[in-house]
């Protein structure tokens, strides 16, 4: 309970700071004796997990907050053991299947079977089902999602599933249709500013409005990131000033520099150096699709309007191909080389135009 | 009329004696060891003989025949009366006749014995009496004439016997030289170097055989001739003499010798055989005669060979494979490297002492033999046993072994065997290793017994075959050749068999002695063993490789193989040219078997073999595995020889109008596909091309080629992913075409600079390390810190900012001296670290300094070059580490309060246990309680009924009072509407009793 993101986290639906109408709807949903499978979707840092925990507390009471960590071991059909970290209470279980990598299908099936096969012993005053929370649901492989279809239907009497995803486009339509979609939008600037100011008030600090707005812009309306940035800024310099430096994410700065190097020079030697930088990003765990998006944003901002469309076209093409491959470095470098190609042609045409 | 046959006989004698004289002259000259005066006399004799050879020869023969009876007559006449003298003369002639005709093999022996016997008493008596008279001469002349006729007839008989013996020997002599003659002819036709060497070898063999023959048969004639030359003269000599006059009035001087000279002569006779043997090989006349005979036999052999060739062609043409038909059958026909051939032949020849009893180093061995003082008789026995019986052959071998043991040759062991008992031929298939082993073993005089080690896999069968091959010989083998074992494909044999082979080679004596118990016989290895394998570095062959004579086969020269193929094509009337055959040899990797089979295939189709046919067909393509760098070279480099060949192809294809560029590209594509197909690791090859293609010098200003190449990389990745995830191997062949595209984009004529791909591997390793550190961090996060997120969110959002949150600015002072703000910051840092399961651990860096680093290592996570991680100094880290440990202990303290919690639980459980009893007694009450609960709701809904609200409160208070009354006193009163006469009270039984 030391970091601000945990210290000042709402614990009940009535104490949420934004999306209060949605909270009211969730509360009404809990009053029913039964509710369907749920899918919370929205960008990262919007409060999906917080709302899931508040919902569970509304259903089961404060016992939900007594959590314990557990490492569960699953055996794949090829006799390979996979360990997955889970957080559970007496009423629910929370798991992140993407930790298992390509073996998430086994994790999903066996986990739901273990939970669903045990009925509730004491039904008076409680729900008849348990809840399984699947974090980062859009990281599930297609096989795992297809396996989840029948499992959701088969064990619906004793088990309900709440999936938390960033985007529903990567969830197969069968799963989407079996879940009630609840959209959790990112908070707007005013809401984040008020949240930050309340937090600083409780911490005994004075937060200038200009600094709060700059933090909101830099965090891209990600509340977790905003709170962490504010806390890091507080450690760097205690009395807040309107123009003080806000710490940035290292991988974003590195990615930005990579894009600027692509713009500055287009040679095979430079392409080889760019490859090294891409390897570095992939090694540190930055997802390749995030790398693609970061590169595209920086390159599109720094190039002419005439080649923006081509750049976006090639980016979408290579990212789509990357989903069907395993060596991401090939596709990233292919996109970089293609951009160098069209940028060089643009520059040469520009020179010819100047001559004319 | 009687004189006419005498003249014929004399003519024959003249002819043979001329030959003998020509042969004997240099020997006599070299061997003569007398004083200078004797040498001068010999020279004078030669000078006298030169101008009138024929007359002197005839006269000398007559003198020799007359000399002996004259000497005998003189002695008898001097000692006794004239009449008795005549009678005794006739009796002595009769004795001689009886001795000569008594035994068929006796004549030479008898003659050899009689000559010195007669000479000795004659010399003594002559020394005693020196009387001479003409009258005695006349009478004796008549008797001498009669005896002369008889002696002439006898001589004729002896000469015929010698001819018979000599003729047989000549046949044996010529037969032994058939093979080298044929080989010699072929070497002369092919190469001068080989021809010279083979001529020298043949000469050595001829010398050896001629020496051995000469000792046996011609030594007697030579001895007799030497004796005559030293003791008879036509001129007045310097030594003491006795003058004798013949019938034609020519004087002959006979020499007188002392007793000491007589002893020396006896000694010389004992040593004469060796001298003769050592010198006979260098006689020019003999060599000339042998050369003539060789030419004649070669002509006859060639005719026979032609006939046999015609027959074989006619008979076996329909169904015989060319690989068997044109297999090398003689040493000259071998295609492999000459040094390899000679080294193996040398090794086999080193076994000659043990197997054949021959001397391996001829000069040294012969000197040793002569030095030992062996007699001519002994040599004759040795040779006789070699020619006639096999039983004594071994005994001769033993004799030779003793001699060689004394020689102490460093390359052989005590028994005369080479130190390396086994030869190991290794090389790729198709080079003719088995053919070489068979041909050289047969050439060295062995009977080849082949054991395919991969067929007889069981150790028992291998052992049986090995022992039988080395200790037995075939009964049906007419040549009586010893066995030579060839273990083919030894690398396919099981390890136990090879281990037994190594023991068999080295510990044969020990095992045999153990096996036979008390027997004293030692069964040592006396036969060579040749092993053939493809991979000499097979693990099973390791013990054998250490003790064997390893012969590595270099590849066959393409030109040499093409020459052989040209000859085969000529014989089989296949129309082709040298260039096509060279291309065929190169395409098959100089594989002889593959080339000949391909030629037979083309001949069966009745087409002419052209360069285009060779290049277009897939025949001769073996499953060859190439290395990674060879494949990368082929991808990044355009091969020049291919262009040259296609220029020829272009000329051939002029009617088809094939252009140069298209042919070149087509050839390059085909070459790359073949090379890539030969090595099957496509993923590693792709990684190598990916890490090296940007370093190639390419004129690509707009990155068009690079983009195209990267599209092919993406395609390859997609196909590879499909194969590994879906196991869809039908798309596997498409992986090769990426290499073709990269070859066409980046290949140059220059030599490429290729480095082994390591970045992909390093990237994977680093990713694995990062993933492990991150998993450790996830496990350490406690349940009270779930706001930091999970999975990628924790890594991307929390970890970079966490490094700054955990870097407070602290002064290097004690905890108590910190300012309130600093203490607050320190407290905050410690709590965050405990929540996330982090701590500082002291480790030793590579430079030897002690540093505190987080456990798990946050500095490694999200660590980009040029960005700093935690910025705490050493003292601050140490301070925080201590405080973190204290905080953990403090948080673990509530667990110490556990004994109180169970007590509280027990109390609560006790209360629960008690309550049910009360509840059971109060069962009717809950229903009323529920009714009361519903009642207040109704009242609340109905605002007008204030009295009902009071009632509910009163009922509540009434319940409380009742419970209190029940708890306190045993008497309780229950009001019911109606009767009021019932009072209840607890009564004890003892009060009633």
CSV table of N, CA, C and O in Angstrom, one decimal, chain A residues 1-3 6 67 69 85 94 135-136 222 224-225 228 231 234-236 238 247 250-251 253-254 257 266-268 271-272 275-276 279-281 283-284 290 318 324-327 329-331 333 337-338 341 344, chain B residues 687 690-691 693-695 701-703 706-707 710-711 713-714 717 721 759 763 766 770 779 783-788 790-793 795-797 801 804-805 807 809 821 825 828 831-832 835 860 862-864 867:
chain,number,residue,atom,x,y,z
A,1,UNK,N,0.8,-1.2,0.0
A,1,UNK,CA,0.0,0.0,0.0
A,1,UNK,C,0.9,1.2,0.0
A,1,UNK,O,0.5,2.2,0.6
A,2,UNK,N,1.9,1.2,-0.7
A,2,UNK,CA,2.8,2.4,-0.7
A,2,UNK,C,2.7,3.2,-1.9
A,2,UNK,O,2.6,4.4,-1.8
A,3,UNK,N,2.6,2.6,-3.1
A,3,UNK,CA,2.5,3.4,-4.3
A,3,UNK,C,1.1,4.0,-4.4
A,3,UNK,O,0.1,3.5,-3.9
A,6,UNK,N,-2.0,2.2,-5.7
A,6,UNK,CA,-2.6,1.3,-4.8
A,6,UNK,C,-3.3,2.0,-3.6
A,6,UNK,O,-4.3,1.5,-3.1
A,67,UNK,N,-6.8,-11.7,-0.5
A,67,UNK,CA,-6.2,-12.3,-1.7
A,67,UNK,C,-5.0,-13.1,-1.3
A,67,UNK,O,-4.3,-12.8,-0.3
A,69,UNK,N,-1.6,-15.3,-3.3
A,69,UNK,CA,-0.9,-15.6,-4.6
A,69,UNK,C,-0.6,-17.1,-4.6
A,69,UNK,O,-0.3,-17.7,-3.6
A,85,UNK,N,1.2,-17.9,-12.5
A,85,UNK,CA,0.9,-17.2,-11.3
A,85,UNK,C,-0.6,-16.9,-11.3
A,85,UNK,O,-1.1,-16.3,-12.2
A,94,UNK,N,-8.1,-15.1,-10.4
A,94,UNK,CA,-7.6,-14.2,-11.4
A,94,UNK,C,-6.3,-14.7,-12.0
A,94,UNK,O,-5.4,-15.2,-11.3
A,135,UNK,N,-7.1,-11.8,-17.3
A,135,UNK,CA,-6.5,-10.5,-17.7
A,135,UNK,C,-5.8,-10.6,-19.0
A,135,UNK,O,-5.4,-11.7,-19.4
A,136,UNK,N,-5.7,-9.4,-19.7
A,136,UNK,CA,-5.1,-9.4,-21.0
A,136,UNK,C,-5.7,-10.5,-21.9
A,136,UNK,O,-4.9,-11.3,-22.5
A,222,UNK,N,-3.5,7.9,-19.6
A,222,UNK,CA,-3.4,6.6,-18.9
A,222,UNK,C,-3.3,7.0,-17.4
A,222,UNK,O,-2.3,7.6,-17.0
A,224,UNK,N,-2.9,5.1,-14.7
A,224,UNK,CA,-1.8,4.5,-14.0
A,224,UNK,C,-0.5,5.2,-14.2
A,224,UNK,O,0.3,5.5,-13.3
A,225,UNK,N,-0.3,5.4,-15.5
A,225,UNK,CA,1.0,6.1,-15.9
A,225,UNK,C,1.0,7.5,-15.3
A,225,UNK,O,2.1,8.0,-14.9
A,228,UNK,N,1.9,7.3,-11.6
A,228,UNK,CA,3.3,6.9,-11.4
A,228,UNK,C,4.3,8.0,-11.8
A,228,UNK,O,5.3,8.3,-11.2
A,231,UNK,N,4.3,10.6,-9.1
A,231,UNK,CA,5.0,10.1,-7.9
A,231,UNK,C,6.5,10.2,-8.2
A,231,UNK,O,7.3,10.6,-7.3
A,234,UNK,N,7.6,13.7,-7.9
A,234,UNK,CA,7.6,14.1,-6.5
A,234,UNK,C,9.0,13.7,-5.9
A,234,UNK,O,9.6,14.4,-5.1
A,235,UNK,N,9.4,12.5,-6.2
A,235,UNK,CA,10.7,12.0,-5.7
A,235,UNK,C,11.8,12.9,-6.2
A,235,UNK,O,12.8,13.2,-5.5
A,236,UNK,N,11.7,13.3,-7.5
A,236,UNK,CA,12.8,14.1,-8.0
A,236,UNK,C,12.8,15.5,-7.4
A,236,UNK,O,13.9,16.0,-7.2
A,238,UNK,N,10.5,17.8,-4.6
A,238,UNK,CA,9.4,17.7,-3.7
A,238,UNK,C,8.3,18.8,-3.9
A,238,UNK,O,7.2,18.5,-4.2
A,247,UNK,N,9.4,12.8,-15.7
A,247,UNK,CA,10.1,11.7,-16.2
A,247,UNK,C,9.3,10.9,-17.3
A,247,UNK,O,8.1,10.9,-17.2
A,250,UNK,N,11.5,5.0,-20.8
A,250,UNK,CA,12.7,4.8,-21.5
A,250,UNK,C,12.5,4.3,-22.9
A,250,UNK,O,13.1,4.8,-23.9
A,251,UNK,N,11.6,3.3,-23.0
A,251,UNK,CA,11.5,2.7,-24.3
A,251,UNK,C,10.8,3.6,-25.3
A,251,UNK,O,11.1,3.5,-26.5
A,253,UNK,N,11.3,6.9,-25.4
A,253,UNK,CA,12.4,7.8,-25.9
A,253,UNK,C,13.3,7.1,-26.9
A,253,UNK,O,13.7,7.7,-27.9
A,254,UNK,N,13.6,5.8,-26.6
A,254,UNK,CA,14.5,5.1,-27.4
A,254,UNK,C,13.8,4.9,-28.8
A,254,UNK,O,14.5,5.0,-29.9
A,257,UNK,N,14.0,8.1,-30.8
A,257,UNK,CA,15.3,8.4,-31.4
A,257,UNK,C,15.6,7.5,-32.6
A,257,UNK,O,16.2,7.9,-33.6
A,266,UNK,N,19.7,7.2,-45.0
A,266,UNK,CA,19.1,6.0,-45.6
A,266,UNK,C,20.3,5.3,-46.3
A,266,UNK,O,20.5,5.5,-47.5
A,267,UNK,N,21.0,4.4,-45.7
A,267,UNK,CA,22.1,3.6,-46.3
A,267,UNK,C,22.0,2.2,-45.7
A,267,UNK,O,21.5,2.0,-44.6
A,268,UNK,N,22.6,1.2,-46.4
A,268,UNK,CA,22.7,-0.1,-45.8
A,268,UNK,C,23.3,-0.2,-44.4
A,268,UNK,O,22.9,-0.9,-43.5
A,271,UNK,N,20.8,1.0,-42.0
A,271,UNK,CA,19.8,0.0,-41.8
A,271,UNK,C,20.3,-1.1,-40.9
A,271,UNK,O,19.5,-1.6,-40.1
A,272,UNK,N,21.5,-1.4,-40.9
A,272,UNK,CA,22.1,-2.4,-40.0
A,272,UNK,C,22.0,-1.9,-38.6
A,272,UNK,O,21.7,-2.6,-37.6
A,275,UNK,N,18.6,-2.1,-37.3
A,275,UNK,CA,18.3,-3.4,-36.9
A,275,UNK,C,18.8,-3.7,-35.5
A,275,UNK,O,18.0,-4.4,-34.7
A,276,UNK,N,20.0,-3.2,-35.1
A,276,UNK,CA,20.4,-3.4,-33.8
A,276,UNK,C,19.5,-2.8,-32.8
A,276,UNK,O,19.2,-3.4,-31.7
A,279,UNK,N,16.4,-4.9,-32.5
A,279,UNK,CA,16.7,-6.0,-31.6
A,279,UNK,C,16.6,-5.6,-30.1
A,279,UNK,O,16.1,-6.4,-29.3
A,280,UNK,N,17.2,-4.5,-29.8
A,280,UNK,CA,17.2,-4.0,-28.4
A,280,UNK,C,15.8,-3.8,-27.9
A,280,UNK,O,15.5,-4.3,-26.8
A,281,UNK,N,14.9,-3.2,-28.7
A,281,UNK,CA,13.5,-3.0,-28.2
A,281,UNK,C,12.8,-4.4,-28.0
A,281,UNK,O,12.1,-4.6,-27.0
A,283,UNK,N,14.2,-7.2,-27.4
A,283,UNK,CA,14.8,-7.9,-26.3
A,283,UNK,C,14.2,-7.5,-24.9
A,283,UNK,O,13.9,-8.3,-24.0
A,284,UNK,N,13.9,-6.1,-24.8
A,284,UNK,CA,13.4,-5.6,-23.6
A,284,UNK,C,11.9,-5.8,-23.4
A,284,UNK,O,11.3,-5.3,-22.5
A,290,UNK,N,3.5,-2.5,-30.8
A,290,UNK,CA,3.8,-1.2,-30.2
A,290,UNK,C,5.0,-0.5,-30.9
A,290,UNK,O,4.9,0.7,-31.1
A,318,UNK,N,2.8,-4.7,-43.5
A,318,UNK,CA,3.9,-5.5,-42.8
A,318,UNK,C,3.5,-6.0,-41.4
A,318,UNK,O,3.8,-7.1,-41.0
A,324,UNK,N,1.3,-13.4,-38.9
A,324,UNK,CA,1.4,-14.8,-39.4
A,324,UNK,C,2.8,-15.3,-39.4
A,324,UNK,O,3.0,-16.3,-40.0
A,325,UNK,N,3.7,-14.6,-38.8
A,325,UNK,CA,5.1,-15.1,-38.8
A,325,UNK,C,5.6,-15.2,-37.4
A,325,UNK,O,4.9,-14.8,-36.4
A,326,UNK,N,6.8,-15.6,-37.2
A,326,UNK,CA,7.4,-15.8,-35.9
A,326,UNK,C,8.6,-14.9,-35.7
A,326,UNK,O,8.9,-14.5,-34.6
A,327,UNK,N,9.4,-14.6,-36.7
A,327,UNK,CA,10.6,-13.7,-36.6
A,327,UNK,C,10.1,-12.3,-36.9
A,327,UNK,O,10.0,-11.9,-38.0
A,329,UNK,N,11.6,-9.5,-36.4
A,329,UNK,CA,12.6,-8.6,-36.8
A,329,UNK,C,12.6,-8.5,-38.3
A,329,UNK,O,12.9,-7.4,-38.9
A,330,UNK,N,12.2,-9.6,-39.0
A,330,UNK,CA,12.2,-9.5,-40.5
A,330,UNK,C,11.2,-8.5,-40.9
A,330,UNK,O,11.5,-7.6,-41.8
A,331,UNK,N,10.0,-8.5,-40.3
A,331,UNK,CA,8.9,-7.6,-40.8
A,331,UNK,C,9.2,-6.2,-40.4
A,331,UNK,O,8.9,-5.3,-41.1
A,333,UNK,N,12.2,-4.8,-40.0
A,333,UNK,CA,13.2,-4.3,-40.9
A,333,UNK,C,12.7,-4.0,-42.3
A,333,UNK,O,13.1,-3.1,-43.0
A,337,UNK,N,13.0,-0.6,-44.3
A,337,UNK,CA,13.6,-0.4,-45.6
A,337,UNK,C,12.7,0.1,-46.6
A,337,UNK,O,13.1,1.0,-47.4
A,338,UNK,N,11.4,-0.3,-46.5
A,338,UNK,CA,10.4,0.3,-47.4
A,338,UNK,C,10.3,1.8,-47.3
A,338,UNK,O,10.2,2.5,-48.2
A,341,UNK,N,13.1,3.5,-48.7
A,341,UNK,CA,13.0,3.5,-50.2
A,341,UNK,C,12.1,4.7,-50.7
A,341,UNK,O,12.5,5.5,-51.5
A,344,UNK,N,13.6,8.1,-49.9
A,344,UNK,CA,14.7,8.5,-50.8
A,344,UNK,C,14.2,8.9,-52.2
A,344,UNK,O,14.7,9.9,-52.8
B,687,UNK,N,19.1,-17.4,-41.6
B,687,UNK,CA,19.7,-16.5,-40.7
B,687,UNK,C,21.1,-16.0,-41.1
B,687,UNK,O,21.4,-14.8,-41.0
B,690,UNK,N,20.5,-13.5,-43.8
B,690,UNK,CA,19.9,-12.3,-43.3
B,690,UNK,C,21.0,-11.4,-42.6
B,690,UNK,O,21.0,-10.2,-42.7
B,691,UNK,N,21.9,-12.0,-41.9
B,691,UNK,CA,23.0,-11.3,-41.2
B,691,UNK,C,24.1,-10.8,-42.1
B,691,UNK,O,25.0,-10.1,-41.6
B,693,UNK,N,23.6,-10.1,-45.7
B,693,UNK,CA,23.3,-9.5,-47.0
B,693,UNK,C,23.5,-8.0,-47.1
B,693,UNK,O,23.8,-7.5,-48.1
B,694,UNK,N,23.4,-7.4,-45.9
B,694,UNK,CA,23.6,-5.9,-45.9
B,694,UNK,C,25.1,-5.5,-46.1
B,694,UNK,O,25.4,-4.4,-46.4
B,695,UNK,N,26.0,-6.5,-45.9
B,695,UNK,CA,27.4,-6.2,-46.0
B,695,UNK,C,28.0,-6.4,-47.4
B,695,UNK,O,29.1,-6.2,-47.6
B,701,UNK,N,20.8,2.3,-55.0
B,701,UNK,CA,20.6,3.7,-54.4
B,701,UNK,C,19.3,3.9,-53.7
B,701,UNK,O,19.2,4.6,-52.7
B,702,UNK,N,18.2,3.2,-54.2
B,702,UNK,CA,16.9,3.5,-53.6
B,702,UNK,C,16.4,2.4,-52.8
B,702,UNK,O,15.2,2.3,-52.5
B,703,UNK,N,17.2,1.5,-52.3
B,703,UNK,CA,16.8,0.3,-51.5
B,703,UNK,C,15.8,-0.6,-52.1
B,703,UNK,O,15.1,-1.3,-51.5
B,706,UNK,N,17.0,-4.2,-51.5
B,706,UNK,CA,16.8,-4.6,-50.1
B,706,UNK,C,15.4,-4.8,-49.8
B,706,UNK,O,15.0,-5.8,-49.0
B,707,UNK,N,14.5,-4.0,-50.3
B,707,UNK,CA,13.0,-4.2,-50.0
B,707,UNK,C,12.6,-5.5,-50.6
B,707,UNK,O,11.8,-6.3,-50.0
B,710,UNK,N,13.8,-8.3,-48.4
B,710,UNK,CA,13.1,-8.4,-47.2
B,710,UNK,C,11.7,-8.9,-47.4
B,710,UNK,O,11.2,-9.6,-46.5
B,711,UNK,N,11.1,-8.7,-48.5
B,711,UNK,CA,9.8,-9.3,-48.8
B,711,UNK,C,10.0,-10.8,-48.8
B,711,UNK,O,9.1,-11.6,-48.3
B,713,UNK,N,12.3,-12.5,-47.2
B,713,UNK,CA,12.5,-12.9,-45.9
B,713,UNK,C,11.1,-13.1,-45.1
B,713,UNK,O,10.9,-14.0,-44.4
B,714,UNK,N,10.2,-12.1,-45.3
B,714,UNK,CA,8.9,-12.2,-44.7
B,714,UNK,C,8.2,-13.5,-45.2
B,714,UNK,O,7.5,-14.2,-44.4
B,717,UNK,N,9.6,-16.5,-43.6
B,717,UNK,CA,9.2,-16.6,-42.2
B,717,UNK,C,7.8,-17.1,-42.1
B,717,UNK,O,7.4,-17.9,-41.2
B,721,UNK,N,6.8,-20.5,-40.3
B,721,UNK,CA,5.8,-20.5,-39.2
B,721,UNK,C,4.7,-21.5,-39.5
B,721,UNK,O,4.2,-22.2,-38.6
B,759,UNK,N,24.1,-13.0,-34.1
B,759,UNK,CA,23.3,-12.0,-33.5
B,759,UNK,C,21.9,-12.6,-33.1
B,759,UNK,O,21.3,-12.2,-32.1
B,763,UNK,N,20.5,-12.6,-29.5
B,763,UNK,CA,19.2,-12.0,-29.2
B,763,UNK,C,18.2,-12.9,-28.4
B,763,UNK,O,17.6,-12.5,-27.5
B,766,UNK,N,19.4,-13.2,-24.8
B,766,UNK,CA,19.1,-12.1,-24.0
B,766,UNK,C,17.7,-12.0,-23.7
B,766,UNK,O,17.2,-11.6,-22.6
B,770,UNK,N,15.9,-11.8,-20.0
B,770,UNK,CA,15.0,-10.7,-19.6
B,770,UNK,C,13.7,-11.3,-19.1
B,770,UNK,O,13.1,-10.9,-18.1
B,779,UNK,N,6.6,-12.7,-9.6
B,779,UNK,CA,6.3,-13.6,-8.5
B,779,UNK,C,6.5,-12.8,-7.1
B,779,UNK,O,5.8,-13.2,-6.1
B,783,UNK,N,0.1,-9.2,-2.9
B,783,UNK,CA,-1.2,-9.0,-3.3
B,783,UNK,C,-1.7,-7.6,-2.9
B,783,UNK,O,-2.8,-7.2,-3.4
B,784,UNK,N,-1.0,-6.9,-2.1
B,784,UNK,CA,-1.4,-5.5,-1.8
B,784,UNK,C,-0.9,-4.5,-2.8
B,784,UNK,O,-1.2,-3.3,-2.7
B,785,UNK,N,-0.2,-4.9,-3.9
B,785,UNK,CA,0.3,-4.0,-4.9
B,785,UNK,C,-0.2,-4.4,-6.2
B,785,UNK,O,0.6,-4.4,-7.2
B,786,UNK,N,-1.4,-4.7,-6.4
B,786,UNK,CA,-1.9,-5.2,-7.7
B,786,UNK,C,-2.2,-4.0,-8.6
B,786,UNK,O,-2.5,-4.3,-9.8
B,787,UNK,N,-2.2,-2.8,-8.1
B,787,UNK,CA,-2.4,-1.7,-9.0
B,787,UNK,C,-1.3,-1.4,-10.0
B,787,UNK,O,-1.6,-0.7,-11.0
B,788,UNK,N,-0.2,-2.1,-9.8
B,788,UNK,CA,0.9,-1.8,-10.8
B,788,UNK,C,0.7,-2.6,-12.1
B,788,UNK,O,1.4,-2.4,-13.1
B,790,UNK,N,-0.3,-6.1,-14.6
B,790,UNK,CA,0.2,-7.5,-14.8
B,790,UNK,C,0.8,-7.6,-16.2
B,790,UNK,O,0.4,-6.8,-17.1
B,791,UNK,N,1.7,-8.5,-16.4
B,791,UNK,CA,2.2,-8.8,-17.7
B,791,UNK,C,2.9,-7.6,-18.4
B,791,UNK,O,3.7,-7.0,-17.7
B,792,UNK,N,2.6,-7.4,-19.6
B,792,UNK,CA,3.2,-6.3,-20.4
B,792,UNK,C,3.1,-5.0,-19.8
B,792,UNK,O,3.9,-4.1,-19.8
B,793,UNK,N,1.9,-4.7,-19.1
B,793,UNK,CA,1.7,-3.4,-18.5
B,793,UNK,C,2.7,-3.1,-17.4
B,793,UNK,O,3.2,-2.0,-17.3
B,795,UNK,N,5.7,-4.3,-17.2
B,795,UNK,CA,7.0,-4.1,-17.8
B,795,UNK,C,7.1,-2.8,-18.5
B,795,UNK,O,8.1,-2.1,-18.4
B,796,UNK,N,6.1,-2.3,-19.2
B,796,UNK,CA,6.2,-1.1,-20.0
B,796,UNK,C,5.9,0.1,-19.2
B,796,UNK,O,6.5,1.1,-19.4
B,797,UNK,N,4.9,0.1,-18.3
B,797,UNK,CA,4.5,1.3,-17.6
B,797,UNK,C,5.2,1.5,-16.3
B,797,UNK,O,5.5,2.6,-15.9
B,801,UNK,N,9.3,3.8,-14.6
B,801,UNK,CA,9.1,4.8,-13.6
B,801,UNK,C,9.4,4.4,-12.2
B,801,UNK,O,9.8,5.2,-11.4
B,804,UNK,N,12.8,5.5,-11.0
B,804,UNK,CA,12.9,6.8,-10.5
B,804,UNK,C,12.2,7.0,-9.2
B,804,UNK,O,12.7,7.8,-8.3
B,805,UNK,N,11.2,6.3,-9.0
B,805,UNK,CA,10.5,6.3,-7.7
B,805,UNK,C,11.4,5.8,-6.6
B,805,UNK,O,11.4,6.3,-5.4
B,807,UNK,N,14.6,6.1,-6.3
B,807,UNK,CA,15.9,6.8,-6.3
B,807,UNK,C,15.7,8.1,-5.5
B,807,UNK,O,15.8,9.2,-6.0
B,809,UNK,N,16.8,11.2,-2.9
B,809,UNK,CA,18.1,11.9,-2.7
B,809,UNK,C,18.3,11.9,-1.2
B,809,UNK,O,17.7,12.6,-0.4
B,821,UNK,N,11.8,15.3,5.9
B,821,UNK,CA,11.4,15.0,4.5
B,821,UNK,C,12.2,13.7,4.0
B,821,UNK,O,11.7,12.8,3.4
B,825,UNK,N,10.8,10.2,2.7
B,825,UNK,CA,11.2,9.6,1.5
B,825,UNK,C,11.7,8.2,1.7
B,825,UNK,O,11.4,7.2,0.9
B,828,UNK,N,9.0,5.8,2.4
B,828,UNK,CA,8.2,5.5,1.2
B,828,UNK,C,9.0,4.5,0.4
B,828,UNK,O,8.4,3.5,-0.1
B,831,UNK,N,8.8,1.0,1.9
B,831,UNK,CA,7.5,0.3,1.8
B,831,UNK,C,7.3,-0.2,0.4
B,831,UNK,O,6.7,-1.3,0.1
B,832,UNK,N,7.7,0.6,-0.6
B,832,UNK,CA,7.4,0.2,-2.0
B,832,UNK,C,8.2,-1.0,-2.3
B,832,UNK,O,7.7,-2.0,-2.9
B,835,UNK,N,6.6,-4.0,-0.7
B,835,UNK,CA,5.4,-4.4,-1.5
B,835,UNK,C,5.7,-5.2,-2.7
B,835,UNK,O,5.0,-6.1,-3.1
B,860,UNK,N,18.5,-4.4,-15.1
B,860,UNK,CA,18.6,-5.2,-16.4
B,860,UNK,C,17.3,-5.0,-17.2
B,860,UNK,O,17.3,-5.1,-18.4
B,862,UNK,N,14.3,-3.2,-18.9
B,862,UNK,CA,14.1,-1.9,-19.6
B,862,UNK,C,15.4,-1.1,-19.6
B,862,UNK,O,15.4,0.1,-19.4
B,863,UNK,N,16.5,-1.8,-19.8
B,863,UNK,CA,17.8,-1.1,-19.8
B,863,UNK,C,18.3,-0.8,-21.2
B,863,UNK,O,18.7,-1.7,-21.9
B,864,UNK,N,18.1,0.4,-21.7
B,864,UNK,CA,18.5,0.7,-23.0
B,864,UNK,C,19.9,1.4,-22.9
B,864,UNK,O,20.2,2.1,-22.0
B,867,UNK,N,20.9,5.1,-21.1
B,867,UNK,CA,19.9,5.5,-20.1
B,867,UNK,C,20.4,4.9,-18.8
B,867,UNK,O,20.7,3.7,-18.7
